[in-house]
Tab-separated table of C-alpha atoms and ligand atoms in Angstrom:
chain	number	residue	atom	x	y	z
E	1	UNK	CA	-39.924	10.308	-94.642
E	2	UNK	CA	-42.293	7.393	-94.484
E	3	UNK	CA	-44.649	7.618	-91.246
E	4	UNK	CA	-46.342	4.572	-90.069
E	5	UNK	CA	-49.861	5.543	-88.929
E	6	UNK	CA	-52.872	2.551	-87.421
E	7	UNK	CA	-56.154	3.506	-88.776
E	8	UNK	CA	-59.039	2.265	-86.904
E	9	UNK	CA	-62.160	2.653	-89.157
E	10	UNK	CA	-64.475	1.138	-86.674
E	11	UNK	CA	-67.862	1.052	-86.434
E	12	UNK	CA	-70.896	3.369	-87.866
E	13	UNK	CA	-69.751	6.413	-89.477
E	14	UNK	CA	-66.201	5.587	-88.626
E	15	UNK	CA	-65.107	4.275	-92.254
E	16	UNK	CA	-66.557	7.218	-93.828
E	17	UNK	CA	-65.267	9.889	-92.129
E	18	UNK	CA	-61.516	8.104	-91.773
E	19	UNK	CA	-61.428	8.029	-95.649
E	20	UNK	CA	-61.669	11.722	-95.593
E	21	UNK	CA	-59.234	12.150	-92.825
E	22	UNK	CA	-56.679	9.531	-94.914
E	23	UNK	CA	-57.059	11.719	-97.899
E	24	UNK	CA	-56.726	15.111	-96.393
E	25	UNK	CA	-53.301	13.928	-94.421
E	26	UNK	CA	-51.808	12.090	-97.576
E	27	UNK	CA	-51.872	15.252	-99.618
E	28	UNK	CA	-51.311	17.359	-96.734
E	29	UNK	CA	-48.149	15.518	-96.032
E	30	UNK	CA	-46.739	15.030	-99.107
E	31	UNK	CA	-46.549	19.298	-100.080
E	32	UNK	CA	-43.384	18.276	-97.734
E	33	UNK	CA	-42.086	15.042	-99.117
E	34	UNK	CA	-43.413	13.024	-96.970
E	35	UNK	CA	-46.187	9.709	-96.864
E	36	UNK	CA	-48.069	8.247	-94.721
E	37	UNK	CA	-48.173	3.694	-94.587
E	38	UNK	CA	-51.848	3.254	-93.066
E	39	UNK	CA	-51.807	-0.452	-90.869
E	40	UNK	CA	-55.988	-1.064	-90.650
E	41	UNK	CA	-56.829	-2.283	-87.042
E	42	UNK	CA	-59.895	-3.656	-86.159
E	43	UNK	CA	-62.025	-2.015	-83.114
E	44	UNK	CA	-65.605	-2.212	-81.781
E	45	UNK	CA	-68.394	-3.914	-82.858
E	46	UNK	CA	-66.771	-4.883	-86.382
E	47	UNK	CA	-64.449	-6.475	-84.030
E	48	UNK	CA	-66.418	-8.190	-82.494
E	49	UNK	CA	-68.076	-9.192	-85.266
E	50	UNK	CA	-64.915	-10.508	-86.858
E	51	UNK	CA	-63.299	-12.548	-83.958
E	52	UNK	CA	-65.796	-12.158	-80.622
E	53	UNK	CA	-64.285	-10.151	-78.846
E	54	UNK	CA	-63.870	-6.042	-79.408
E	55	UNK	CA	-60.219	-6.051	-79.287
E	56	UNK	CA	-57.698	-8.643	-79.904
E	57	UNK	CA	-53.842	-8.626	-78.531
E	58	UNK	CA	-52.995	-8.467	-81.820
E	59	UNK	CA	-54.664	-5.326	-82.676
E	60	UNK	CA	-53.266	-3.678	-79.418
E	61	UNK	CA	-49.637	-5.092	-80.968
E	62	UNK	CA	-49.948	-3.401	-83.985
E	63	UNK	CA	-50.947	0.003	-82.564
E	64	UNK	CA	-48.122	-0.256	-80.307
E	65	UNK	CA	-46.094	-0.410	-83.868
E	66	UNK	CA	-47.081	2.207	-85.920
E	67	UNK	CA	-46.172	6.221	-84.786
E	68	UNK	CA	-49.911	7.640	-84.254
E	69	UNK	CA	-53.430	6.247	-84.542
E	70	UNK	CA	-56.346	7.657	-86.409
E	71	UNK	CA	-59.935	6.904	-85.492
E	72	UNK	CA	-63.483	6.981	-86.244
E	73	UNK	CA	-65.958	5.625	-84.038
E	74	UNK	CA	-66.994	2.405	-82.579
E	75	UNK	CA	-70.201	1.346	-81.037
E	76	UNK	CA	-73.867	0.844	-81.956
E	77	UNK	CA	-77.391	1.488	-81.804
E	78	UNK	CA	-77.550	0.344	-77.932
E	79	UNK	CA	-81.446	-0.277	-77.832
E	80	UNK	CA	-81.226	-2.454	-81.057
E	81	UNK	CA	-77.319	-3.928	-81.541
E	82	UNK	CA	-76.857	-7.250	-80.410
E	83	UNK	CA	-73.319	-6.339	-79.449
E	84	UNK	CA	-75.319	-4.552	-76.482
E	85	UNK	CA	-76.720	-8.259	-75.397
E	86	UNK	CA	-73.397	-9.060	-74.920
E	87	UNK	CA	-71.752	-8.880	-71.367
E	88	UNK	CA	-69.740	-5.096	-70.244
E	89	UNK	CA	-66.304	-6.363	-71.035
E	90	UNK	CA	-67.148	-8.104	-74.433
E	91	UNK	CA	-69.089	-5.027	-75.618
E	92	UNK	CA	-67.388	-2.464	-78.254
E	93	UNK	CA	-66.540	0.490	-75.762
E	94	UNK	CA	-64.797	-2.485	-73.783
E	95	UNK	CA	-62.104	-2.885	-76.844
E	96	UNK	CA	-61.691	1.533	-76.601
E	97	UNK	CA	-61.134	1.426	-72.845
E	98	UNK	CA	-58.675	-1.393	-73.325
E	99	UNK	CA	-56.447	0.250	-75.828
E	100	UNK	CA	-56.613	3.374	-73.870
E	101	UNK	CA	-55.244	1.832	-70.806
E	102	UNK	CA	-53.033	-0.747	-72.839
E	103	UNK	CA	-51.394	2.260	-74.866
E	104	UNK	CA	-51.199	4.449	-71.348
E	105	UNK	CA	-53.293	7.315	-72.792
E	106	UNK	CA	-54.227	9.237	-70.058
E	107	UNK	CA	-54.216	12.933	-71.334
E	108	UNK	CA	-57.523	13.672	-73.393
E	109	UNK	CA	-56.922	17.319	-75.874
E	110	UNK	CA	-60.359	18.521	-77.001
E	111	UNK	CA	-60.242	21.922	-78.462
E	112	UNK	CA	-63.476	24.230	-78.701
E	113	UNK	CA	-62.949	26.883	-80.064
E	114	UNK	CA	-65.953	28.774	-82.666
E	115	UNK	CA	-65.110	28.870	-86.246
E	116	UNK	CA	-66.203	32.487	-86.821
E	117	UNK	CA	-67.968	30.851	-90.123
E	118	UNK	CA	-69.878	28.380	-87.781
E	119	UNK	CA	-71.417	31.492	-85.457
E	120	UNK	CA	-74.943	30.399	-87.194
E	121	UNK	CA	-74.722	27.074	-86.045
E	122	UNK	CA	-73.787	27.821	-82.431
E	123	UNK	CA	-76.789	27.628	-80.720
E	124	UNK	CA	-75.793	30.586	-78.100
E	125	UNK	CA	-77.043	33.985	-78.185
E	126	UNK	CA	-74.729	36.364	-79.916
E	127	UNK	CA	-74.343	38.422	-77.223
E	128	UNK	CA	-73.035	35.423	-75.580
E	129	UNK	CA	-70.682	34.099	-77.892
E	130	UNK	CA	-69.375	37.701	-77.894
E	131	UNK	CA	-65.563	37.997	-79.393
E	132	UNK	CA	-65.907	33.608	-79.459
E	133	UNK	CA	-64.201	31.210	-77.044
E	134	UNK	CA	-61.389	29.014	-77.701
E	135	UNK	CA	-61.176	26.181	-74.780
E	136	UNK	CA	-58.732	23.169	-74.575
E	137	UNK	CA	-60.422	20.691	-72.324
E	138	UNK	CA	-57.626	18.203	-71.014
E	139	UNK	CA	-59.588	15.373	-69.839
E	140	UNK	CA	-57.399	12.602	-67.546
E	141	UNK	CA	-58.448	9.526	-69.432
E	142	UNK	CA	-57.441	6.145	-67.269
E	143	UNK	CA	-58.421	6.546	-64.038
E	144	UNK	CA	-61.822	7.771	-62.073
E	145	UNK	CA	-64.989	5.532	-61.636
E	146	UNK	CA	-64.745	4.731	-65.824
E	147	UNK	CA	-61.773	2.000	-64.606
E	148	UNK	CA	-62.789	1.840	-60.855
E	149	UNK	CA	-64.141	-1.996	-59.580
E	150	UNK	CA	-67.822	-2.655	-60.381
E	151	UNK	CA	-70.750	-4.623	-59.269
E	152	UNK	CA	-74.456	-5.094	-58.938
E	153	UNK	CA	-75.299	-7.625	-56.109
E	154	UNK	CA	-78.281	-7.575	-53.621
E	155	UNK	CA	-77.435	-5.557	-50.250
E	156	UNK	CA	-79.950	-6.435	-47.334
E	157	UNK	CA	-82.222	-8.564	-49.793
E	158	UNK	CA	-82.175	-5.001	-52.104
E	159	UNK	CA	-80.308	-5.333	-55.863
E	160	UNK	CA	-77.549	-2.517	-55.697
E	161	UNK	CA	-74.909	-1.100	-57.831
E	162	UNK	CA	-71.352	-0.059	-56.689
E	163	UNK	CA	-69.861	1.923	-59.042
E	164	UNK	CA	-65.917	2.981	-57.241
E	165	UNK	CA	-64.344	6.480	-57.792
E	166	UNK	CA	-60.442	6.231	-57.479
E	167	UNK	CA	-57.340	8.674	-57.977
E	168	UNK	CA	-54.200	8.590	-56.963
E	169	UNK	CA	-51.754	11.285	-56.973
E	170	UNK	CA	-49.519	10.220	-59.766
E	171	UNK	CA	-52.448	10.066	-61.700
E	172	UNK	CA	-53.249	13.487	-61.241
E	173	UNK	CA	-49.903	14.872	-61.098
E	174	UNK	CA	-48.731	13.425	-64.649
E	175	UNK	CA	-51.967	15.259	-66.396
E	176	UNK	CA	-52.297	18.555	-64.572
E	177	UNK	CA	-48.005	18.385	-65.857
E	178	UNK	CA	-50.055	18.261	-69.428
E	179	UNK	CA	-52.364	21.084	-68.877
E	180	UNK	CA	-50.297	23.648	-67.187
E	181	UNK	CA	-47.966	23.001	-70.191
E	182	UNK	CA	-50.304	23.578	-72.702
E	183	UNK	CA	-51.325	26.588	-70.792
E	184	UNK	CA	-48.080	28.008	-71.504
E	185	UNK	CA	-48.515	27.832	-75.025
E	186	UNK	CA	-51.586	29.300	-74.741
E	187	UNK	CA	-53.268	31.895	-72.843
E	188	UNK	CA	-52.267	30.802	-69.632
E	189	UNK	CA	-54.941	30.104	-67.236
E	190	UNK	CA	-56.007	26.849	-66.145
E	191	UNK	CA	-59.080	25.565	-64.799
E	192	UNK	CA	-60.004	22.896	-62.381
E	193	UNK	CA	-63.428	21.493	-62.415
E	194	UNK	CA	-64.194	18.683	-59.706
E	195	UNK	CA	-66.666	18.468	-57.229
E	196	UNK	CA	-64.657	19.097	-54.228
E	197	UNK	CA	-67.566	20.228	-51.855
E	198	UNK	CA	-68.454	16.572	-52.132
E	199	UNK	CA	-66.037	14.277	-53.158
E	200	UNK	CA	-62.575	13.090	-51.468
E	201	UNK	CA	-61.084	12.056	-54.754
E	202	UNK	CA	-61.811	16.120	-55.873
E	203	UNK	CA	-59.946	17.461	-52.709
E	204	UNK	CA	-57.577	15.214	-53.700
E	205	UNK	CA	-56.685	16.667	-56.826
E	206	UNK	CA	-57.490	20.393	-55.879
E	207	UNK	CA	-54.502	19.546	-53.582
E	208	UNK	CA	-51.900	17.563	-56.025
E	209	UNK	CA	-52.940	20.129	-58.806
E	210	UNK	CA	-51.678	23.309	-56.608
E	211	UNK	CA	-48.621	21.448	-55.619
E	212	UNK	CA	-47.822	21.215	-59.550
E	213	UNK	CA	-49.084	25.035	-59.981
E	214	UNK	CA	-45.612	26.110	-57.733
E	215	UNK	CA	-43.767	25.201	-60.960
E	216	UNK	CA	-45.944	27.664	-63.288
E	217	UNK	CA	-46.656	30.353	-61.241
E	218	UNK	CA	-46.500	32.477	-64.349
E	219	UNK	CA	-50.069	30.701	-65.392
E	220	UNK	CA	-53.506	31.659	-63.302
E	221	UNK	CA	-54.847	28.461	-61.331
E	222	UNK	CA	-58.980	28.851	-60.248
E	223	UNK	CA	-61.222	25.740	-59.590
E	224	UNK	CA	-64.678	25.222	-60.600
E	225	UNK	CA	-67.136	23.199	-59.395
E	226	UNK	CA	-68.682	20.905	-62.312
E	227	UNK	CA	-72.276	22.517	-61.606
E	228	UNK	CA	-71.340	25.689	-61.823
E	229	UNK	CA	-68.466	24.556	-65.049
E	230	UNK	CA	-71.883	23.162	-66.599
E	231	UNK	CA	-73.539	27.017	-66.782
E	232	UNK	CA	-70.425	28.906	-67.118
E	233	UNK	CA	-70.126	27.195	-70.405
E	234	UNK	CA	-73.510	28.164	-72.099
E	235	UNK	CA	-72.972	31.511	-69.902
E	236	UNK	CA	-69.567	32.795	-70.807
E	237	UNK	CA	-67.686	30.608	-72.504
E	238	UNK	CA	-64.963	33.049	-73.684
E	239	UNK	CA	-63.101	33.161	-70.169
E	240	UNK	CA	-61.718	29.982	-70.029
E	241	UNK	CA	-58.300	28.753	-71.243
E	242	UNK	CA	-57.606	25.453	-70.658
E	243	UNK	CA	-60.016	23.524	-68.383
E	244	UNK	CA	-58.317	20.436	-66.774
E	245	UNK	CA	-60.815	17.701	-65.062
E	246	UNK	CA	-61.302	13.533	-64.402
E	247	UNK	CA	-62.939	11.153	-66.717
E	248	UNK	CA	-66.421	11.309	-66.135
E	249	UNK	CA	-66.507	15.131	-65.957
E	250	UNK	CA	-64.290	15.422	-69.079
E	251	UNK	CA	-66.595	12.726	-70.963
E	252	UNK	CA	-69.654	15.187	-70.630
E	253	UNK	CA	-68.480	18.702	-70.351
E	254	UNK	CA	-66.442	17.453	-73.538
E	255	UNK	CA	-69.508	17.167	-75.521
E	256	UNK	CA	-70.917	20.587	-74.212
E	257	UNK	CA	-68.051	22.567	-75.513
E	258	UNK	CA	-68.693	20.074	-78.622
E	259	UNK	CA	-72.268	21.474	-78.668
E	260	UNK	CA	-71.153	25.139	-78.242
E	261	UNK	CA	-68.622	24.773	-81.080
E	262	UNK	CA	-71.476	24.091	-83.570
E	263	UNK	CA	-71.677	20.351	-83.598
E	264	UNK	CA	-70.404	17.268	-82.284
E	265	UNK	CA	-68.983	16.185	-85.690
E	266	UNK	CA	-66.401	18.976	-85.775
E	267	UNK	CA	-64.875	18.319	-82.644
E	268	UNK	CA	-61.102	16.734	-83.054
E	269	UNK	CA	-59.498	14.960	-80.040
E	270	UNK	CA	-56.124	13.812	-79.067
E	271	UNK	CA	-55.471	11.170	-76.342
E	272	UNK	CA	-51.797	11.273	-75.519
E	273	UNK	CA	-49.160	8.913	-73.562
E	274	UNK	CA	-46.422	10.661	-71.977
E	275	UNK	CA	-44.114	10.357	-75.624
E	276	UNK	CA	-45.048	11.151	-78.981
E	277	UNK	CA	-47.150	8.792	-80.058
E	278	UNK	CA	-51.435	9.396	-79.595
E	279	UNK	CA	-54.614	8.246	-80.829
E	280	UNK	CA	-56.736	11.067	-82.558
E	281	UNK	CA	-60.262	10.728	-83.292
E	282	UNK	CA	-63.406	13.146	-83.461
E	283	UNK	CA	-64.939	14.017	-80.250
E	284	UNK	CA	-68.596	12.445	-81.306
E	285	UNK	CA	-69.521	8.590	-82.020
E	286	UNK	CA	-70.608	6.299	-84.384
E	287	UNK	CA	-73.648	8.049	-85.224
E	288	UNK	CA	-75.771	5.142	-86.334
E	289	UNK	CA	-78.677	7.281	-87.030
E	290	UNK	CA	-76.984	8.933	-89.836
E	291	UNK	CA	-74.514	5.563	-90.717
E	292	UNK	CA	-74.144	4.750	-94.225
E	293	UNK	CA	-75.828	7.681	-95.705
E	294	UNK	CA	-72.716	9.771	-96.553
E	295	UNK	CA	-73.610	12.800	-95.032
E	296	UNK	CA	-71.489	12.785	-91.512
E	297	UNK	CA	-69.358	15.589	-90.678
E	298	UNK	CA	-65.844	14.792	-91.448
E	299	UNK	CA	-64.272	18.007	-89.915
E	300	UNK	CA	-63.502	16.590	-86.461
E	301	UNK	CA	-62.178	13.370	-87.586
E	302	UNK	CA	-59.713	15.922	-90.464
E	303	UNK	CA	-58.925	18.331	-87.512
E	304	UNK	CA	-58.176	15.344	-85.242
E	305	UNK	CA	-55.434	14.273	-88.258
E	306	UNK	CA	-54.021	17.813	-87.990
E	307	UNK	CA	-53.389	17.183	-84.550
E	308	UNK	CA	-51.811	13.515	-85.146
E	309	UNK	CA	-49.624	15.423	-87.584
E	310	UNK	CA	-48.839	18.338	-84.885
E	311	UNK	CA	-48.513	16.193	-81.560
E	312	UNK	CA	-47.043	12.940	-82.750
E	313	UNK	CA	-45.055	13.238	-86.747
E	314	UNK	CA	-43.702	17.168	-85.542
E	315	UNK	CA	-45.199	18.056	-89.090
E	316	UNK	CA	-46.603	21.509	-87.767
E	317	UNK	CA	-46.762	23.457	-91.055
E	318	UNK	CA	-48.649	20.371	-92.522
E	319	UNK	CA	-51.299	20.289	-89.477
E	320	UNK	CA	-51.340	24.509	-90.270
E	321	UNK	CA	-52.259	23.381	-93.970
E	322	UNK	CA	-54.756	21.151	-92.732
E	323	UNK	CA	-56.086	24.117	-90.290
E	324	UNK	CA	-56.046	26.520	-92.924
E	325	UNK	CA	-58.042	24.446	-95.598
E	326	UNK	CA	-60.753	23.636	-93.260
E	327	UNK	CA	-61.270	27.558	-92.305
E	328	UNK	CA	-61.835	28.241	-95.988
E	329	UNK	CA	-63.803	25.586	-96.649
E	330	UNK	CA	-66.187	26.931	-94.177
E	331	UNK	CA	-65.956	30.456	-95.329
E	332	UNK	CA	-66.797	29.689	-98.757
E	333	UNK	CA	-70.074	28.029	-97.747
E	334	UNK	CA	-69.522	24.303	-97.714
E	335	UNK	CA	-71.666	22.833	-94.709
E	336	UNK	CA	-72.378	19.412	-94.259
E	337	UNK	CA	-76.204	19.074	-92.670
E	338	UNK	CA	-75.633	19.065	-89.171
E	339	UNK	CA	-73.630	23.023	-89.741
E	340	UNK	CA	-76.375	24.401	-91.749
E	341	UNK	CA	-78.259	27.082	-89.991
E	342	UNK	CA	-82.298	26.491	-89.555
E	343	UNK	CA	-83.092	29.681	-90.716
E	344	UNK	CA	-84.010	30.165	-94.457
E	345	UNK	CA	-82.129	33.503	-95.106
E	346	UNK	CA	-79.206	32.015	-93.146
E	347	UNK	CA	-78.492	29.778	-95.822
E	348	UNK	CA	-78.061	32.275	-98.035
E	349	UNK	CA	-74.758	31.780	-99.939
E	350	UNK	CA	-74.346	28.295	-98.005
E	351	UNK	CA	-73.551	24.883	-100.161
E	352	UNK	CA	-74.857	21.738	-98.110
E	353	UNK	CA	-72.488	19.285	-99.146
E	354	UNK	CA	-71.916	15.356	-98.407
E	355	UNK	CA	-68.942	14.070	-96.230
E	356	UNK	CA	-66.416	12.522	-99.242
E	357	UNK	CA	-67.740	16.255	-101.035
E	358	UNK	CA	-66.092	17.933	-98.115
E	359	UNK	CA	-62.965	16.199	-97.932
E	360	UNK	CA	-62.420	16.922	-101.244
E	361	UNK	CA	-63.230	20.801	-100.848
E	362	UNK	CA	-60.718	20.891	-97.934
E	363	UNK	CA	-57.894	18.940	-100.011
E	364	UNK	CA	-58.824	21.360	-103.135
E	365	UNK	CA	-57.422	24.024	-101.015
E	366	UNK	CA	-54.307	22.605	-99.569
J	401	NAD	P1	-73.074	10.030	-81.143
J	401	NAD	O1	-71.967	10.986	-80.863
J	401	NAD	O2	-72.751	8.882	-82.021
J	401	NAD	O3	-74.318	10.821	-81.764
J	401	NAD	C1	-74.983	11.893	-81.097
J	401	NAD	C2	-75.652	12.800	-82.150
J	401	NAD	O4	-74.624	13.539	-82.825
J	401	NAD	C3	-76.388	12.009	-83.218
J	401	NAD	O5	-77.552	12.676	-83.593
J	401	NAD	C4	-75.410	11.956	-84.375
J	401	NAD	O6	-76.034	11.834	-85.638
J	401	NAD	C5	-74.664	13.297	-84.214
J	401	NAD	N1	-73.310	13.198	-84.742
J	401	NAD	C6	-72.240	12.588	-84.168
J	401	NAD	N2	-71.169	12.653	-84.982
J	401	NAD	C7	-71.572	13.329	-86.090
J	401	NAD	C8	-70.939	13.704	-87.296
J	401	NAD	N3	-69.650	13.423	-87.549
J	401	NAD	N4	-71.667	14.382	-88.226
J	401	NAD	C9	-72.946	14.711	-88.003
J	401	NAD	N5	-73.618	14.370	-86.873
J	401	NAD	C10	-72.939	13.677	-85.931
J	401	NAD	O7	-73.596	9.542	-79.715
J	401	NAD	P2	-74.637	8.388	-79.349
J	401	NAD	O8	-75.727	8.329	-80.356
J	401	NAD	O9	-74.929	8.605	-77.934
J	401	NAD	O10	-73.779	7.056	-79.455
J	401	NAD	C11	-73.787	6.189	-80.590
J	401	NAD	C12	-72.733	5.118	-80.383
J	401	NAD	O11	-71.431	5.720	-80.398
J	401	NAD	C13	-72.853	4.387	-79.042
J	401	NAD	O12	-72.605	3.034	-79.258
J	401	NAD	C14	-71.757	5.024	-78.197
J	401	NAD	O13	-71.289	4.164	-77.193
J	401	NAD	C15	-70.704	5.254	-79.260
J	401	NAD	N6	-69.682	6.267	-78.907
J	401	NAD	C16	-68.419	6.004	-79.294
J	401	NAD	C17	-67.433	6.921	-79.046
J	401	NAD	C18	-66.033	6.615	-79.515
J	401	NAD	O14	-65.859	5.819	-80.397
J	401	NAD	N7	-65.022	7.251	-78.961
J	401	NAD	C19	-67.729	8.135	-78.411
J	401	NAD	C20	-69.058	8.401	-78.050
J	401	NAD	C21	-70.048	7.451	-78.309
């Protein structure tokens, strides 16, 4: 079967480590008979670049076409890009945001989990990482003070800033429906972080999140609040399962279990509608400090292809492939710079590779 797949390079890093995450689902794939028809869509900066603004209608019409969408990056240097001159809703996260919310994707999968290989490059104490940890963070992706109305104006002759933080029930409803179901598939224990000694819109979903619970009372329910989630997670990372929160919570807890797991670089994601189709793309960003050199991690961008080929195509044993390859790639030695350990004798037996050098050892065993 031919699968029709949007590839967004974007910005940074992005083209480089989408190559490798092209090549490692086009063999993966076809071990079954099946290929992949790649539509490119422009996103970010490059967009911007291209035709002024970060995303076009036509762009969001194409990804609307195709079955799944793989992605790299998008986004600058900040402090130096002139796309940062620009104003909020013309800048390159603008065009992300907008596809997000134009493609309904409001469920955001990041697995943690250690690669027993990757132990050296956790920066935990052994002792800590213990047996390892293997977290799903579900992240709800449309809604909270990301998408809430915004403005800076003076307030009694003093400039202010109004950020809003807004949830309705639905909202919350459709993606704790997400977690407690992946929670069933898993080890079956979900848990809430949210500030709910604080915030309304947190009471609000401790309360919409236990009415959804009555339906899965075979899976433990606890709640967290993000302080405490923050220090659990360089604590004891191994007791949670899946951990279910808003956007802004997600967005950095996200890159904490990212940090845990190693690096930032081998963190997949999966942002999901409520039918097949999702957007995949690796948990960090555009890395311009490293942009262009050829040495960024491609393992979250490949493991975020495994998941396209799991959550949206149904091609299971293919994302398993994909799983598999990546494991022994680690275990016989390849790391690209960011995995290799800082200690001499750690490096011991360990290959530092570049990024096209590891997509080719993880196709090589396929
Ligand atoms: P970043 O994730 O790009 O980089 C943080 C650090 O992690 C850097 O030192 C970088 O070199 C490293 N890193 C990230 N991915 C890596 C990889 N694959 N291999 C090796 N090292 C890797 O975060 P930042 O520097 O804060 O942001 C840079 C740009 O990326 C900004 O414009 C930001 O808005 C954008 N961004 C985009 C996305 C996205 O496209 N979804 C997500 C986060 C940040």
């Amino acid at each position: 079967m031919v699968y029709k797949i949007g590839s967004i390079s974007g910005d940074g890093i992005g083209p480089e480590i989408v190559a490798e995450a092209r090549k490692v689902m086009d063999h993966a794939v076809a071990k079954y008979g099946h290929s992949l028809e790649y539509t490119d869509i422009l996103m970010g900066g490059c967009s911007i670049d291209a035709t002024g603004v970060p995303l076009t209608n036509e762009a969001i019409e194409q990804a609307i076409e195709v079955d799944a969408v793989i992605m790299g990056s998008i986004g600058g240097n900040p402090a130096t890009s002139p796309w940062y001159q620009l104003p909020p809703d013309k800048r390159p996260e603008a065009g992300l945001l907008k596809l997000r919310k134009s493609l309904r994707l409001f469920a955001n999968l990041r697995p943690a989990h250690l690669y027993p290989e990757l132990r050296g490059a956790c920066p935990l104490r052994d002792d800590i990482i213990g047996e390892g940890f293997d977290i799903m963070m579900v992240r709800e992706l449309t809604g909270g003070l990301y998408f809430g109305k915004r403005e800076t104006k003076p307030v009694n002759g003093v400039n202010t800033a109004i950020d809003t933080l807004s949830y309705n029930e639905n909202e919350i409803r459709r993606v704790a429906e997400k977690a407690f179901y992946i929670a069933g598939k898993r080890r079956k224990k979900v848990t809430v972080v949210d500030k709910a000694n604080v915030l309304d819109s947190s009471r609000l979903w401790r309360k919409v999140v236990t009415s959804v619970h009555e339906k899965y009372q075979n899976i433990e329910l606890e709640f967290m609040l993000v302080d405490n989630a923050a220090m659990q997670l360089v604590r004891d990372p191994g007791q949670f399962d899946v951990i279910l929160t808003e956007n802004m919570f997600g967005d950095i807890l996200s890159d904490e279990a990212a940090m845990i797991m190693g690096s930032l670089g081998t963190m997949p994601s999966a942002s999901l509608n409520e039918t097949k189709f999702g957007l995949f793309e690796p948990s960090g960003g555009s890395a311009p400090d490293i942009a262009g050199k050829g040495i960024a991690d491609p393992i979250g961008t490949i493991s975020s292809a495994s998941m396209l080929l799991r959550y949206s195509l149904g091609l299971d044993k293919a994302a398993d492939d994909i799983d598999g390859a990546i494991k022994k790639t680690l275990a016989d030695g390849y790391r690209t710079f960011d995995l290799m350990p800082k200690e001499a004798a750690e490096k011991k037996g360990l290959k530092q590779v570049g990024t096209s050098e590891m997509g080719d050892a993880i196709v090589e065993r396929l």
